[in-house]
Amino acid sequence: DSGVTQTPKHLITATGQRVTLRCSPRSGDLSVYWYQQSLDQGLQFLIQYYNGEERAKGNILERFSAQQFPDLHSELNLSSLELGDSALYFCASSVGSGGLNQPQHFGDGTRLSIL
Amino acid sequence: AQKITQTQPGMFVQEKEAVTLDCTYDTSDQSYGLFWYKQPSSGEMIFLIYQGSYDEQNATEGRYSLNFQKARKSANLVISASQLGDSAMYFCAMREGAGNQFYFGTGTSLTVIP
């Protein structure tokens, strides 16, 4: 158990809809990272928040947005969903803002299926 | 250019034998960190081992060790005494000193044969 909690574990919805994925980091971790893992794209970094502020941005679509709340939990919002958004979405956390020797600890992921 | 390259899509190893999973990386930074993660069929990502670019010794964690060859830009994972539970996808990742992104390779699927 990594200590990172993601909900829900599975989500099935239709094209055009909007969903929210939730992540609670490990106790004491201030950074939250979001990743998308799909069969054709592999594991892609989306965005990082550190202590409520956006710290780094990766390959995140404009239809996607995220935020980190004062209690450090984070939400990833996906809107106008397309079939290609079907993937496993991971949240990870780390203690600091991104020190070289800080591993990221991953949650179990949310599997999103778009019908 | 790919930041992380894992050239072995699939590997097989006999139980109790050692296996090496290859990883090469591309960076112009002097400071960087290299990580290996394991992803079992259940889907979770498990951190295994870390190697810093300035570390002179190869990292070891139990049955895992990292064969770090800086000049060749390779960071191969060695699993000794393979167990059936080692069957999983293994991902190599890098964090560069200049940024906050993690770059992941495409993974190697390891199957341990009884």
PDB file of C-alpha atoms in Angstrom:
ATOM      1  CA  ASP A   1       0.000   0.000   0.000  1.00  0.00           C
ATOM      2  CA  SER A   2       1.603   3.232  -1.211  1.00  0.00           C
ATOM      3  CA  GLY A   3      -0.573   5.467   0.955  1.00  0.00           C
ATOM      4  CA  VAL A   4      -1.919   7.310  -2.096  1.00  0.00           C
ATOM      5  CA  THR A   5      -5.688   6.960  -2.452  1.00  0.00           C
ATOM      6  CA  GLN A   6      -7.507   7.341  -5.721  1.00  0.00           C
ATOM      7  CA  THR A   7     -11.235   7.256  -6.249  1.00  0.00           C
ATOM      8  CA  PRO A   8     -13.127   5.902  -8.013  1.00  0.00           C
ATOM      9  CA  LYS A   9     -11.286   2.758  -9.104  1.00  0.00           C
ATOM     10  CA  HIS A  10     -13.413   2.382 -12.208  1.00  0.00           C
ATOM     11  CA  LEU A  11     -15.466   4.867 -14.158  1.00  0.00           C
ATOM     12  CA  ILE A  12     -17.616   4.202 -17.204  1.00  0.00           C
ATOM     13  CA  THR A  13     -19.184   7.083 -19.045  1.00  0.00           C
ATOM     14  CA  ALA A  14     -20.126   8.279 -22.514  1.00  0.00           C
ATOM     15  CA  THR A  15     -18.543  10.605 -25.026  1.00  0.00           C
ATOM     16  CA  GLY A  16     -19.128  14.281 -24.363  1.00  0.00           C
ATOM     17  CA  GLN A  17     -19.477  13.815 -20.619  1.00  0.00           C
ATOM     18  CA  ARG A  18     -17.410  15.257 -17.794  1.00  0.00           C
ATOM     19  CA  VAL A  19     -15.819  13.338 -14.918  1.00  0.00           C
ATOM     20  CA  THR A  20     -13.771  14.150 -11.846  1.00  0.00           C
ATOM     21  CA  LEU A  21     -11.023  11.912 -10.522  1.00  0.00           C
ATOM     22  CA  ARG A  22      -9.909  12.346  -6.953  1.00  0.00           C
ATOM     23  CA  CYS A  23      -6.557  11.757  -5.270  1.00  0.00           C
ATOM     24  CA  SER A  24      -5.390  11.928  -1.667  1.00  0.00           C
ATOM     25  CA  PRO A  25      -1.593  11.985  -1.348  1.00  0.00           C
ATOM     26  CA  ARG A  26       0.456  10.144   1.236  1.00  0.00           C
ATOM     27  CA  SER A  27       0.492  11.789   4.619  1.00  0.00           C
ATOM     28  CA  GLY A  28       3.174  14.485   4.589  1.00  0.00           C
ATOM     29  CA  ASP A  29       3.541  14.651   0.821  1.00  0.00           C
ATOM     30  CA  LEU A  30       3.031  18.089  -0.673  1.00  0.00           C
ATOM     31  CA  SER A  31       3.319  17.278  -4.368  1.00  0.00           C
ATOM     32  CA  VAL A  32       0.696  15.565  -6.458  1.00  0.00           C
ATOM     33  CA  TYR A  33       1.274  14.384 -10.009  1.00  0.00           C
ATOM     34  CA  TRP A  34      -1.230  13.131 -12.563  1.00  0.00           C
ATOM     35  CA  TYR A  35      -0.437  10.621 -15.297  1.00  0.00           C
ATOM     36  CA  GLN A  36      -2.357   8.996 -18.107  1.00  0.00           C
ATOM     37  CA  GLN A  37      -1.489   5.446 -19.131  1.00  0.00           C
ATOM     38  CA  SER A  38      -2.897   4.172 -22.395  1.00  0.00           C
ATOM     39  CA  LEU A  39      -1.887   1.269 -24.590  1.00  0.00           C
ATOM     40  CA  ASP A  40      -0.712   3.405 -27.486  1.00  0.00           C
ATOM     41  CA  GLN A  41       0.850   6.338 -25.581  1.00  0.00           C
ATOM     42  CA  GLY A  42       2.391   4.605 -22.584  1.00  0.00           C
ATOM     43  CA  LEU A  43       2.679   6.546 -19.333  1.00  0.00           C
ATOM     44  CA  GLN A  44       2.306  10.268 -19.951  1.00  0.00           C
ATOM     45  CA  PHE A  45       2.873  12.986 -17.375  1.00  0.00           C
ATOM     46  CA  LEU A  46      -0.022  15.423 -17.253  1.00  0.00           C
ATOM     47  CA  ILE A  47       0.497  17.926 -14.467  1.00  0.00           C
ATOM     48  CA  GLN A  48       2.068  18.502 -11.041  1.00  0.00           C
ATOM     49  CA  TYR A  49       0.861  20.532  -8.082  1.00  0.00           C
ATOM     50  CA  TYR A  50       2.948  21.457  -5.096  1.00  0.00           C
ATOM     51  CA  ASN A  51       1.263  22.756  -1.969  1.00  0.00           C
ATOM     52  CA  GLY A  52      -1.692  24.071  -3.933  1.00  0.00           C
ATOM     53  CA  GLU A  53       0.227  25.664  -6.773  1.00  0.00           C
ATOM     54  CA  GLU A  54       0.742  24.337 -10.273  1.00  0.00           C
ATOM     55  CA  ARG A  55       4.420  23.381 -10.570  1.00  0.00           C
ATOM     56  CA  ALA A  56       4.853  21.603 -13.894  1.00  0.00           C
ATOM     57  CA  LYS A  57       2.745  20.880 -16.918  1.00  0.00           C
ATOM     58  CA  GLY A  58       3.138  18.011 -19.338  1.00  0.00           C
ATOM     59  CA  ASN A  59       0.964  16.688 -22.117  1.00  0.00           C
ATOM     60  CA  ILE A  60      -2.316  17.799 -20.645  1.00  0.00           C
ATOM     61  CA  LEU A  61      -5.152  18.603 -23.022  1.00  0.00           C
ATOM     62  CA  GLU A  62      -7.092  21.845 -22.708  1.00  0.00           C
ATOM     63  CA  ARG A  63     -10.209  19.765 -21.994  1.00  0.00           C
ATOM     64  CA  PHE A  64      -8.484  18.535 -18.835  1.00  0.00           C
ATOM     65  CA  SER A  65      -7.862  20.578 -15.717  1.00  0.00           C
ATOM     66  CA  ALA A  66      -6.662  19.894 -12.219  1.00  0.00           C
ATOM     67  CA  GLN A  67      -6.384  21.551  -8.871  1.00  0.00           C
ATOM     68  CA  GLN A  68      -4.968  20.873  -5.443  1.00  0.00           C
ATOM     69  CA  PHE A  69      -6.974  21.917  -2.435  1.00  0.00           C
ATOM     70  CA  PRO A  70      -5.788  23.306   0.942  1.00  0.00           C
ATOM     71  CA  ASP A  71      -6.024  19.838   2.487  1.00  0.00           C
ATOM     72  CA  LEU A  72      -3.653  18.719  -0.329  1.00  0.00           C
ATOM     73  CA  HIS A  73      -6.057  16.380  -2.048  1.00  0.00           C
ATOM     74  CA  SER A  74      -6.254  16.866  -5.787  1.00  0.00           C
ATOM     75  CA  GLU A  75      -8.881  16.498  -8.465  1.00  0.00           C
ATOM     76  CA  LEU A  76      -8.446  15.929 -12.176  1.00  0.00           C
ATOM     77  CA  ASN A  77     -11.384  17.095 -14.274  1.00  0.00           C
ATOM     78  CA  LEU A  78     -11.866  15.642 -17.723  1.00  0.00           C
ATOM     79  CA  SER A  79     -14.504  17.222 -19.952  1.00  0.00           C
ATOM     80  CA  SER A  80     -15.955  16.709 -23.433  1.00  0.00           C
ATOM     81  CA  LEU A  81     -14.740  13.160 -23.191  1.00  0.00           C
ATOM     82  CA  GLU A  82     -13.668  11.311 -26.320  1.00  0.00           C
ATOM     83  CA  LEU A  83     -13.138   7.622 -26.942  1.00  0.00           C
ATOM     84  CA  GLY A  84      -9.387   8.206 -26.945  1.00  0.00           C
ATOM     85  CA  ASP A  85      -9.527   9.400 -23.342  1.00  0.00           C
ATOM     86  CA  SER A  86     -10.111   5.834 -22.198  1.00  0.00           C
ATOM     87  CA  ALA A  87      -7.071   5.044 -20.083  1.00  0.00           C
ATOM     88  CA  LEU A  88      -5.734   4.344 -16.634  1.00  0.00           C
ATOM     89  CA  TYR A  89      -5.205   7.607 -14.765  1.00  0.00           C
ATOM     90  CA  PHE A  90      -2.633   7.588 -11.999  1.00  0.00           C
ATOM     91  CA  CYS A  91      -2.039  10.016  -9.224  1.00  0.00           C
ATOM     92  CA  ALA A  92       1.347  10.036  -7.519  1.00  0.00           C
ATOM     93  CA  SER A  93       2.746  12.029  -4.636  1.00  0.00           C
ATOM     94  CA  SER A  94       6.140  13.004  -3.279  1.00  0.00           C
ATOM     95  CA  VAL A  95       7.405  14.821  -0.233  1.00  0.00           C
ATOM     96  CA  GLY A  96       8.879  17.881  -1.871  1.00  0.00           C
ATOM     97  CA  SER A  97       8.464  19.829  -5.045  1.00  0.00           C
ATOM     98  CA  GLY A  98      10.647  17.581  -7.118  1.00  0.00           C
ATOM     99  CA  GLY A  99      14.030  16.782  -5.694  1.00  0.00           C
ATOM    100  CA  LEU A 100      16.059  14.460  -7.859  1.00  0.00           C
ATOM    101  CA  ASN A 101      16.106  11.685  -5.293  1.00  0.00           C
ATOM    102  CA  GLN A 102      12.423  11.827  -4.449  1.00  0.00           C
ATOM    103  CA  PRO A 103      10.527   8.849  -5.798  1.00  0.00           C
ATOM    104  CA  GLN A 104       6.915   9.320  -6.640  1.00  0.00           C
ATOM    105  CA  HIS A 105       4.520   6.983  -4.895  1.00  0.00           C
ATOM    106  CA  PHE A 106       1.601   5.966  -7.046  1.00  0.00           C
ATOM    107  CA  GLY A 107      -2.002   5.273  -6.256  1.00  0.00           C
ATOM    108  CA  ASP A 108      -3.783   2.261  -7.707  1.00  0.00           C
ATOM    109  CA  GLY A 109      -5.211   4.327 -10.550  1.00  0.00           C
ATOM    110  CA  THR A 110      -8.666   5.092 -11.911  1.00  0.00           C
ATOM    111  CA  ARG A 111      -9.635   3.123 -14.973  1.00  0.00           C
ATOM    112  CA  LEU A 112     -11.745   5.323 -17.218  1.00  0.00           C
ATOM    113  CA  SER A 113     -13.762   3.722 -19.986  1.00  0.00           C
ATOM    114  CA  ILE A 114     -15.560   5.864 -22.534  1.00  0.00           C
ATOM    115  CA  LEU A 115     -18.385   4.176 -24.394  1.00  0.00           C
TER     116      LEU A 115
ATOM    117  CA  ALA B   1      14.520  11.828 -29.151  1.00  0.00           C
ATOM    118  CA  GLN B   2      13.158   9.555 -26.481  1.00  0.00           C
ATOM    119  CA  LYS B   3      14.293  10.443 -23.008  1.00  0.00           C
ATOM    120  CA  ILE B   4      14.047   6.842 -21.817  1.00  0.00           C
ATOM    121  CA  THR B   5      14.436   3.793 -24.041  1.00  0.00           C
ATOM    122  CA  GLN B   6      13.587   0.273 -23.021  1.00  0.00           C
ATOM    123  CA  THR B   7      14.346  -1.984 -25.937  1.00  0.00           C
ATOM    124  CA  GLN B   8      13.025  -5.256 -24.531  1.00  0.00           C
ATOM    125  CA  PRO B   9       9.231  -5.417 -24.865  1.00  0.00           C
ATOM    126  CA  GLY B  10       9.176  -8.856 -23.255  1.00  0.00           C
ATOM    127  CA  MET B  11      11.581 -11.007 -21.278  1.00  0.00           C
ATOM    128  CA  PHE B  12      11.425 -14.511 -19.849  1.00  0.00           C
ATOM    129  CA  VAL B  13      13.477 -15.855 -16.967  1.00  0.00           C
ATOM    130  CA  GLN B  14      13.589 -19.133 -15.134  1.00  0.00           C
ATOM    131  CA  GLU B  15      12.621 -19.029 -11.487  1.00  0.00           C
ATOM    132  CA  LYS B  16      15.650 -18.492  -9.204  1.00  0.00           C
ATOM    133  CA  GLU B  17      17.751 -17.140 -12.071  1.00  0.00           C
ATOM    134  CA  ALA B  18      18.925 -13.528 -12.430  1.00  0.00           C
ATOM    135  CA  VAL B  19      17.642 -11.231 -15.162  1.00  0.00           C
ATOM    136  CA  THR B  20      18.732  -7.852 -16.493  1.00  0.00           C
ATOM    137  CA  LEU B  21      16.239  -5.336 -17.849  1.00  0.00           C
ATOM    138  CA  ASP B  22      17.788  -2.690 -20.077  1.00  0.00           C
ATOM    139  CA  CYS B  23      17.284   1.044 -19.866  1.00  0.00           C
ATOM    140  CA  THR B  24      19.095   3.824 -21.675  1.00  0.00           C
ATOM    141  CA  TYR B  25      18.426   7.500 -21.175  1.00  0.00           C
ATOM    142  CA  ASP B  26      19.060  10.761 -22.928  1.00  0.00           C
ATOM    143  CA  THR B  27      19.810  13.986 -21.099  1.00  0.00           C
ATOM    144  CA  SER B  28      22.230  16.865 -21.283  1.00  0.00           C
ATOM    145  CA  ASP B  29      21.801  17.633 -17.580  1.00  0.00           C
ATOM    146  CA  GLN B  30      24.605  16.765 -15.174  1.00  0.00           C
ATOM    147  CA  SER B  31      22.124  16.228 -12.351  1.00  0.00           C
ATOM    148  CA  TYR B  32      19.405  13.669 -12.793  1.00  0.00           C
ATOM    149  CA  GLY B  33      17.749  10.780 -11.029  1.00  0.00           C
ATOM    150  CA  LEU B  34      16.873   7.370 -12.398  1.00  0.00           C
ATOM    151  CA  PHE B  35      14.071   5.202 -11.056  1.00  0.00           C
ATOM    152  CA  TRP B  36      12.608   1.786 -11.670  1.00  0.00           C
ATOM    153  CA  TYR B  37       8.967   0.908 -11.079  1.00  0.00           C
ATOM    154  CA  LYS B  38       7.114  -2.386 -11.178  1.00  0.00           C
ATOM    155  CA  GLN B  39       3.541  -2.682 -12.426  1.00  0.00           C
ATOM    156  CA  PRO B  40       1.899  -6.051 -11.699  1.00  0.00           C
ATOM    157  CA  SER B  41      -1.167  -7.164 -13.618  1.00  0.00           C
ATOM    158  CA  SER B  42      -3.310  -5.615 -10.883  1.00  0.00           C
ATOM    159  CA  GLY B  43      -2.196  -2.227 -12.212  1.00  0.00           C
ATOM    160  CA  GLU B  44      -0.532  -0.411  -9.324  1.00  0.00           C
ATOM    161  CA  MET B  45       2.901   1.191  -9.799  1.00  0.00           C
ATOM    162  CA  ILE B  46       5.460   0.173  -7.187  1.00  0.00           C
ATOM    163  CA  PHE B  47       8.705   2.082  -6.659  1.00  0.00           C
ATOM    164  CA  LEU B  48      11.698  -0.270  -6.643  1.00  0.00           C
ATOM    165  CA  ILE B  49      15.014   1.552  -6.729  1.00  0.00           C
ATOM    166  CA  TYR B  50      16.689   4.921  -7.285  1.00  0.00           C
ATOM    167  CA  GLN B  51      20.086   5.972  -8.667  1.00  0.00           C
ATOM    168  CA  GLY B  52      21.392   9.526  -8.643  1.00  0.00           C
ATOM    169  CA  SER B  53      23.670  10.777 -11.365  1.00  0.00           C
ATOM    170  CA  TYR B  54      26.358  11.641  -8.819  1.00  0.00           C
ATOM    171  CA  ASP B  55      26.134   8.363  -6.929  1.00  0.00           C
ATOM    172  CA  GLU B  56      29.388   6.500  -7.308  1.00  0.00           C
ATOM    173  CA  GLN B  57      28.048   3.192  -6.093  1.00  0.00           C
ATOM    174  CA  ASN B  58      25.398   1.193  -7.880  1.00  0.00           C
ATOM    175  CA  ALA B  59      22.123   1.253  -5.970  1.00  0.00           C
ATOM    176  CA  THR B  60      20.856  -1.942  -4.354  1.00  0.00           C
ATOM    177  CA  GLU B  61      17.560  -2.764  -2.675  1.00  0.00           C
ATOM    178  CA  GLY B  62      17.215  -6.366  -1.620  1.00  0.00           C
ATOM    179  CA  ARG B  63      17.110  -8.510  -4.762  1.00  0.00           C
ATOM    180  CA  TYR B  64      17.138  -5.425  -6.988  1.00  0.00           C
ATOM    181  CA  SER B  65      20.290  -3.707  -8.109  1.00  0.00           C
ATOM    182  CA  LEU B  66      20.951  -1.051 -10.676  1.00  0.00           C
ATOM    183  CA  ASN B  67      23.855  -1.395 -13.081  1.00  0.00           C
ATOM    184  CA  PHE B  68      24.630   2.273 -13.679  1.00  0.00           C
ATOM    185  CA  GLN B  69      27.004   3.079 -16.535  1.00  0.00           C
ATOM    186  CA  LYS B  70      27.074   6.845 -16.801  1.00  0.00           C
ATOM    187  CA  ALA B  71      29.264   7.107 -19.877  1.00  0.00           C
ATOM    188  CA  ARG B  72      26.939   4.774 -21.760  1.00  0.00           C
ATOM    189  CA  LYS B  73      23.860   6.461 -20.294  1.00  0.00           C
ATOM    190  CA  SER B  74      22.448   3.163 -19.188  1.00  0.00           C
ATOM    191  CA  ALA B  75      20.702   2.166 -15.978  1.00  0.00           C
ATOM    192  CA  ASN B  76      19.879  -1.505 -16.196  1.00  0.00           C
ATOM    193  CA  LEU B  77      17.843  -3.216 -13.509  1.00  0.00           C
ATOM    194  CA  VAL B  78      19.143  -6.550 -12.260  1.00  0.00           C
ATOM    195  CA  ILE B  79      16.760  -8.845 -10.420  1.00  0.00           C
ATOM    196  CA  SER B  80      18.495 -11.709  -8.667  1.00  0.00           C
ATOM    197  CA  ALA B  81      16.905 -15.024  -7.691  1.00  0.00           C
ATOM    198  CA  SER B  82      13.710 -14.376  -9.676  1.00  0.00           C
ATOM    199  CA  GLN B  83      10.420 -15.309  -8.093  1.00  0.00           C
ATOM    200  CA  LEU B  84       7.053 -15.979  -9.686  1.00  0.00           C
ATOM    201  CA  GLY B  85       5.787 -12.778  -8.101  1.00  0.00           C
ATOM    202  CA  ASP B  86       8.313 -10.803 -10.118  1.00  0.00           C
ATOM    203  CA  SER B  87       6.222 -11.318 -13.235  1.00  0.00           C
ATOM    204  CA  ALA B  88       5.108  -7.794 -14.132  1.00  0.00           C
ATOM    205  CA  MET B  89       5.794  -4.769 -16.311  1.00  0.00           C
ATOM    206  CA  TYR B  90       8.910  -2.846 -15.356  1.00  0.00           C
ATOM    207  CA  PHE B  91       9.331   0.823 -16.136  1.00  0.00           C
ATOM    208  CA  CYS B  92      12.491   2.888 -16.124  1.00  0.00           C
ATOM    209  CA  ALA B  93      12.040   6.599 -15.397  1.00  0.00           C
ATOM    210  CA  MET B  94      14.170   9.720 -15.173  1.00  0.00           C
ATOM    211  CA  ARG B  95      13.870  13.086 -13.551  1.00  0.00           C
ATOM    212  CA  GLU B  96      16.171  15.800 -14.866  1.00  0.00           C
ATOM    213  CA  GLY B  97      17.615  18.489 -12.654  1.00  0.00           C
ATOM    214  CA  ALA B  98      16.171  21.257 -14.793  1.00  0.00           C
ATOM    215  CA  GLY B  99      12.540  20.298 -14.570  1.00  0.00           C
ATOM    216  CA  ASN B 100       9.904  18.552 -12.570  1.00  0.00           C
ATOM    217  CA  GLN B 101       8.739  16.025 -15.087  1.00  0.00           C
ATOM    218  CA  PHE B 102       9.221  12.320 -14.828  1.00  0.00           C
ATOM    219  CA  TYR B 103       9.956  10.627 -18.137  1.00  0.00           C
ATOM    220  CA  PHE B 104       8.963   6.995 -18.392  1.00  0.00           C
ATOM    221  CA  GLY B 105      10.055   4.320 -20.806  1.00  0.00           C
ATOM    222  CA  THR B 106       7.610   2.055 -22.588  1.00  0.00           C
ATOM    223  CA  GLY B 107       8.250  -0.778 -20.191  1.00  0.00           C
ATOM    224  CA  THR B 108       9.455  -4.366 -20.287  1.00  0.00           C
ATOM    225  CA  SER B 109       7.126  -7.244 -19.565  1.00  0.00           C
ATOM    226  CA  LEU B 110       8.895  -9.846 -17.442  1.00  0.00           C
ATOM    227  CA  THR B 111       7.571 -13.377 -17.135  1.00  0.00           C
ATOM    228  CA  VAL B 112       9.096 -15.727 -14.591  1.00  0.00           C
ATOM    229  CA  ILE B 113       8.806 -19.371 -15.602  1.00  0.00           C
ATOM    230  CA  PRO B 114       8.529 -22.023 -12.890  1.00  0.00           C
TER     231      PRO B 114
END
